[in-house]
Amino acid sequence: MPPKKKAKEALPPPVKQPPNWPAFTPLVPESDLSLTEVVPRQIVTIPSLWTATLCKTYVSFLSSLPLTTTPGKPKKGDAVRVNDRFQIDDPAFAERLWSETALKNLVLSDAAEGGLDLTAAQRRELWGGEVIGLNPNIRIYRYSKGQFFDQHYDDSNNVTVPGSPPVPARTTWTLLLYLTSPATGCIGGETVFYPDPPKKKSKDPLPEPFVVELETGLALLHRHGADCMLHEGREVVQGEKWVIRSDLCVRR
């Protein structure tokens, strides 16, 4: 099993002015969307959370932001990550992404409304507590040809979700919103998850990796922290891979 590399997230500069994000339009009607649990208790997807038109609008807008290239030589214990990124604390955008899309209702609802077929108690256990929104720390990733994110685990972090009063929270699931795919000319860049290998004395074969193909507008949620699966972002071999990253937050 590879060494346990972590994905370290630097805090954004405190004085950075939030961008003037475009409106979330057009969107697929919420009634046409649903959560899909593709790996039990580990990976959940929402196909077409954003339309291809909205994704194209955002790629054009995000290209104008001052992205910074991640150093190719990480600190000891960190995973190798080579990409361009923009990072900012923007509670208003996090709230918009949570509430103005179908994300909030799908995460909090049952199967009859597009959520997972779980009881309220099972849903709370799955998400790691009472979900109250998204991490205000918004990250934009661009992977160009030759860029990648090596095998790593995502940490859980303590954060504060603004409100009256502010709510102490912790992150439990990573949210990745893919804005590009092979349909937009991005080849490679798949997110690959590696199940834990069998115990040393077991004669069972190694489990096959689980590959999440890029789909324009697909939202991917995967558990992080102590129960995070080892995963990587494969090298992009053509075009550009654009991702919006945040995290599910639960009350602590």
Tab-separated table of C-alpha atoms in Angstrom:
chain	number	residue	atom	x	y	z
A	1	MET	CA	0.000	0.000	0.000
A	2	PRO	CA	1.448	3.424	-0.921
A	3	PRO	CA	2.568	5.725	1.888
A	4	LYS	CA	-0.238	7.763	3.397
A	5	LYS	CA	0.124	11.066	1.614
A	6	LYS	CA	-2.097	13.951	2.607
A	7	ALA	CA	-3.608	16.732	0.554
A	8	LYS	CA	-2.596	19.908	2.350
A	9	GLU	CA	-4.726	23.006	1.747
A	10	ALA	CA	-3.085	26.363	2.387
A	11	LEU	CA	-5.261	29.105	3.831
A	12	PRO	CA	-6.208	31.769	1.271
A	13	PRO	CA	-4.915	35.329	1.646
A	14	PRO	CA	-7.308	37.152	4.004
A	15	VAL	CA	-7.531	40.345	1.939
A	16	LYS	CA	-8.429	38.808	-1.422
A	17	GLN	CA	-11.636	40.250	-2.890
A	18	PRO	CA	-14.214	37.617	-3.917
A	19	PRO	CA	-14.793	37.368	-7.665
A	20	ASN	CA	-18.034	38.483	-9.269
A	21	TRP	CA	-19.178	34.902	-9.919
A	22	PRO	CA	-21.636	34.403	-12.810
A	23	ALA	CA	-25.235	33.418	-12.096
A	24	PHE	CA	-26.130	29.724	-11.890
A	25	THR	CA	-28.174	29.590	-15.077
A	26	PRO	CA	-29.383	27.557	-16.828
A	27	LEU	CA	-29.805	24.600	-14.458
A	28	VAL	CA	-31.469	21.227	-14.951
A	29	PRO	CA	-34.808	21.129	-13.065
A	30	GLU	CA	-34.301	19.674	-9.591
A	31	SER	CA	-37.010	17.076	-10.260
A	32	ASP	CA	-34.787	15.587	-12.998
A	33	LEU	CA	-31.787	15.111	-10.683
A	34	SER	CA	-30.910	12.478	-8.091
A	35	LEU	CA	-28.073	11.236	-5.907
A	36	THR	CA	-26.388	7.984	-6.933
A	37	GLU	CA	-24.385	5.991	-4.386
A	38	VAL	CA	-21.759	4.438	-6.652
A	39	VAL	CA	-19.572	3.025	-3.871
A	40	PRO	CA	-21.558	2.346	-0.677
A	41	ARG	CA	-20.750	4.804	2.118
A	42	GLN	CA	-17.849	6.233	0.124
A	43	ILE	CA	-18.736	7.828	-3.234
A	44	VAL	CA	-21.918	9.622	-4.293
A	45	THR	CA	-22.506	11.405	-7.595
A	46	ILE	CA	-25.031	13.864	-9.036
A	47	PRO	CA	-24.912	13.782	-12.852
A	48	SER	CA	-25.759	17.107	-14.537
A	49	LEU	CA	-25.855	19.181	-11.349
A	50	TRP	CA	-24.668	21.921	-13.715
A	51	THR	CA	-25.580	22.119	-17.398
A	52	ALA	CA	-22.924	22.088	-20.114
A	53	THR	CA	-23.832	25.711	-20.913
A	54	LEU	CA	-23.284	26.839	-17.312
A	55	CYS	CA	-19.999	24.917	-17.138
A	56	LYS	CA	-18.798	26.620	-20.325
A	57	THR	CA	-19.705	30.019	-18.860
A	58	TYR	CA	-17.713	29.247	-15.715
A	59	VAL	CA	-14.657	27.913	-17.552
A	60	SER	CA	-14.517	31.171	-19.511
A	61	PHE	CA	-14.910	33.205	-16.312
A	62	LEU	CA	-12.453	31.172	-14.233
A	63	SER	CA	-9.809	31.499	-16.944
A	64	SER	CA	-9.662	35.217	-16.090
A	65	LEU	CA	-8.812	34.620	-12.409
A	66	PRO	CA	-5.215	34.897	-11.108
A	67	LEU	CA	-4.387	31.192	-10.831
A	68	THR	CA	-1.177	30.071	-9.124
A	69	THR	CA	0.789	26.996	-10.162
A	70	THR	CA	1.255	24.511	-7.324
A	71	PRO	CA	4.958	23.753	-6.691
A	72	GLY	CA	6.022	20.454	-8.235
A	73	LYS	CA	8.100	19.523	-5.190
A	74	PRO	CA	5.784	19.135	-2.170
A	75	LYS	CA	6.700	19.312	1.479
A	76	LYS	CA	7.648	16.039	3.176
A	77	GLY	CA	4.546	13.897	3.692
A	78	ASP	CA	2.450	15.768	1.105
A	79	ALA	CA	1.234	14.250	-2.151
A	80	VAL	CA	2.658	15.470	-5.459
A	81	ARG	CA	0.169	17.853	-7.048
A	82	VAL	CA	0.846	19.746	-10.271
A	83	ASN	CA	-1.959	22.102	-11.253
A	84	ASP	CA	-3.035	25.732	-11.324
A	85	ARG	CA	-5.382	26.931	-8.599
A	86	PHE	CA	-7.335	29.808	-7.149
A	87	GLN	CA	-8.447	29.675	-3.520
A	88	ILE	CA	-10.602	32.037	-1.486
A	89	ASP	CA	-12.865	32.170	1.551
A	90	ASP	CA	-16.226	33.179	0.085
A	91	PRO	CA	-19.170	32.216	2.341
A	92	ALA	CA	-21.677	33.835	-0.033
A	93	PHE	CA	-20.588	31.712	-2.989
A	94	ALA	CA	-20.520	28.561	-0.828
A	95	GLU	CA	-24.101	29.285	0.260
A	96	ARG	CA	-25.161	29.876	-3.344
A	97	LEU	CA	-23.582	26.618	-4.489
A	98	TRP	CA	-25.348	24.818	-1.631
A	99	SER	CA	-28.792	26.420	-1.834
A	100	GLU	CA	-29.260	27.769	-5.371
A	101	THR	CA	-28.485	24.411	-6.983
A	102	ALA	CA	-30.224	21.108	-6.171
A	103	LEU	CA	-27.319	20.087	-3.930
A	104	LYS	CA	-28.849	21.003	-0.566
A	105	ASN	CA	-32.209	19.383	-1.175
A	106	LEU	CA	-30.716	16.208	-2.642
A	107	VAL	CA	-28.259	15.724	0.234
A	108	LEU	CA	-30.940	16.321	2.868
A	109	SER	CA	-33.888	14.549	1.203
A	110	ASP	CA	-35.032	10.930	0.923
A	111	ALA	CA	-35.354	8.743	-2.168
A	112	ALA	CA	-38.818	10.078	-3.026
A	113	GLU	CA	-37.254	13.517	-3.622
A	114	GLY	CA	-34.091	12.391	-5.393
A	115	GLY	CA	-31.975	11.682	-2.317
A	116	LEU	CA	-30.688	8.342	-1.074
A	117	ASP	CA	-32.985	5.594	0.198
A	118	LEU	CA	-32.070	6.125	3.847
A	119	THR	CA	-33.806	7.007	7.083
A	120	ALA	CA	-32.992	10.353	8.690
A	121	ALA	CA	-30.703	8.562	11.172
A	122	GLN	CA	-28.924	6.628	8.399
A	123	ARG	CA	-28.471	9.806	6.384
A	124	ARG	CA	-26.970	11.577	9.390
A	125	GLU	CA	-24.578	8.652	9.911
A	126	LEU	CA	-23.583	8.613	6.236
A	127	TRP	CA	-22.734	12.328	6.077
A	128	GLY	CA	-21.039	12.276	9.480
A	129	GLY	CA	-23.542	14.432	11.358
A	130	GLU	CA	-26.017	17.256	10.755
A	131	VAL	CA	-25.113	18.773	7.391
A	132	ILE	CA	-25.336	22.574	7.529
A	133	GLY	CA	-23.768	23.651	4.246
A	134	LEU	CA	-20.494	23.873	2.350
A	135	ASN	CA	-17.012	24.877	3.397
A	136	PRO	CA	-16.623	28.630	2.704
A	137	ASN	CA	-13.107	27.846	1.441
A	138	ILE	CA	-13.623	27.595	-2.326
A	139	ARG	CA	-10.894	26.140	-4.521
A	140	ILE	CA	-10.651	26.298	-8.302
A	141	TYR	CA	-8.386	23.764	-10.011
A	142	ARG	CA	-7.137	23.762	-13.602
A	143	TYR	CA	-5.155	20.765	-14.812
A	144	SER	CA	-3.467	21.302	-18.177
A	145	LYS	CA	-1.718	18.684	-20.312
A	146	GLY	CA	0.818	16.793	-18.189
A	147	GLN	CA	-0.631	17.916	-14.835
A	148	PHE	CA	-1.991	15.517	-12.202
A	149	PHE	CA	-2.625	14.887	-8.488
A	150	ASP	CA	-0.763	11.867	-7.080
A	151	GLN	CA	-2.295	9.287	-4.718
A	152	HIS	CA	-3.388	10.880	-1.446
A	153	TYR	CA	-6.015	11.113	1.285
A	154	ASP	CA	-8.158	14.205	1.969
A	155	ASP	CA	-8.102	15.490	5.543
A	156	SER	CA	-11.099	16.605	7.577
A	157	ASN	CA	-10.855	20.176	8.850
A	158	ASN	CA	-12.575	22.289	11.481
A	159	VAL	CA	-14.183	25.374	9.963
A	160	THR	CA	-16.717	28.049	10.857
A	161	VAL	CA	-19.821	28.479	8.723
A	162	PRO	CA	-20.892	32.151	8.906
A	163	GLY	CA	-24.359	32.943	10.244
A	164	SER	CA	-26.124	34.581	13.151
A	165	PRO	CA	-24.434	33.252	15.167
A	166	PRO	CA	-21.549	31.584	13.265
A	167	VAL	CA	-21.659	27.777	13.442
A	168	PRO	CA	-18.586	25.681	14.382
A	169	ALA	CA	-18.376	22.857	11.848
A	170	ARG	CA	-16.106	20.166	10.473
A	171	THR	CA	-15.762	18.852	6.933
A	172	THR	CA	-16.733	15.242	6.233
A	173	TRP	CA	-17.052	14.787	2.459
A	174	THR	CA	-15.118	16.329	-0.437
A	175	LEU	CA	-17.188	17.987	-3.186
A	176	LEU	CA	-15.745	18.087	-6.705
A	177	LEU	CA	-17.744	19.723	-9.499
A	178	TYR	CA	-16.330	18.866	-12.928
A	179	LEU	CA	-16.665	21.590	-15.560
A	180	THR	CA	-14.935	19.753	-18.416
A	181	SER	CA	-14.794	16.249	-19.859
A	182	PRO	CA	-13.906	14.399	-23.083
A	183	ALA	CA	-16.928	16.160	-24.606
A	184	THR	CA	-15.087	19.480	-24.143
A	185	GLY	CA	-11.717	18.116	-25.280
A	186	CYS	CA	-10.302	17.043	-21.891
A	187	ILE	CA	-8.706	13.608	-22.187
A	188	GLY	CA	-7.396	11.899	-19.047
A	189	GLY	CA	-7.747	13.431	-15.590
A	190	GLU	CA	-10.063	10.749	-14.221
A	191	THR	CA	-10.442	10.480	-10.437
A	192	VAL	CA	-9.374	6.984	-9.343
A	193	PHE	CA	-10.130	5.436	-5.945
A	194	TYR	CA	-8.184	2.511	-4.481
A	195	PRO	CA	-10.042	0.239	-2.032
A	196	ASP	CA	-8.034	-1.007	0.941
A	197	PRO	CA	-6.059	-4.175	0.072
A	198	PRO	CA	-6.884	-7.475	1.802
A	199	LYS	CA	-5.223	-8.221	5.124
A	200	LYS	CA	-1.674	-9.610	4.919
A	201	LYS	CA	-2.625	-13.267	5.394
A	202	SER	CA	-5.533	-13.121	2.967
A	203	LYS	CA	-5.213	-14.859	-0.394
A	204	ASP	CA	-7.859	-12.635	-1.934
A	205	PRO	CA	-6.720	-10.667	-4.993
A	206	LEU	CA	-6.257	-6.924	-4.785
A	207	PRO	CA	-9.579	-5.119	-5.354
A	208	GLU	CA	-9.887	-3.275	-8.638
A	209	PRO	CA	-9.562	0.521	-8.550
A	210	PHE	CA	-12.786	2.463	-9.032
A	211	VAL	CA	-12.584	5.059	-11.800
A	212	VAL	CA	-14.839	8.118	-11.946
A	213	GLU	CA	-14.841	9.330	-15.537
A	214	LEU	CA	-15.066	13.057	-16.141
A	215	GLU	CA	-18.552	14.259	-17.095
A	216	THR	CA	-19.344	17.905	-17.695
A	217	GLY	CA	-21.486	19.156	-14.785
A	218	LEU	CA	-21.028	16.028	-12.652
A	219	ALA	CA	-20.817	16.570	-8.888
A	220	LEU	CA	-18.739	13.970	-7.058
A	221	LEU	CA	-18.933	13.611	-3.280
A	222	HIS	CA	-16.491	11.311	-1.512
A	223	ARG	CA	-15.917	10.658	2.159
A	224	HIS	CA	-12.751	12.123	3.628
A	225	GLY	CA	-10.919	12.211	6.950
A	226	ALA	CA	-10.282	8.939	8.806
A	227	ASP	CA	-12.441	6.939	6.353
A	228	CYS	CA	-11.099	8.489	3.150
A	229	MET	CA	-10.188	6.118	0.313
A	230	LEU	CA	-6.777	6.470	-1.286
A	231	HIS	CA	-7.328	8.321	-4.565
A	232	GLU	CA	-5.648	10.296	-7.329
A	233	GLY	CA	-6.370	12.601	-10.233
A	234	ARG	CA	-4.822	11.013	-13.309
A	235	GLU	CA	-2.622	12.999	-15.648
A	236	VAL	CA	-4.402	15.111	-18.235
A	237	VAL	CA	-3.140	14.109	-21.680
A	238	GLN	CA	-5.115	16.593	-23.773
A	239	GLY	CA	-7.121	19.756	-23.158
A	240	GLU	CA	-7.885	21.194	-19.708
A	241	LYS	CA	-9.622	19.786	-16.646
A	242	TRP	CA	-11.484	22.414	-14.591
A	243	VAL	CA	-12.882	21.633	-11.141
A	244	ILE	CA	-14.663	23.598	-8.408
A	245	ARG	CA	-13.847	22.152	-4.965
A	246	SER	CA	-15.530	22.550	-1.583
A	247	ASP	CA	-16.601	20.187	1.230
A	248	LEU	CA	-19.740	19.161	3.068
A	249	CYS	CA	-19.809	20.618	6.582
A	250	VAL	CA	-21.545	19.165	9.639
A	251	ARG	CA	-22.222	20.839	12.949
A	252	ARG	CA	-19.630	20.125	15.662
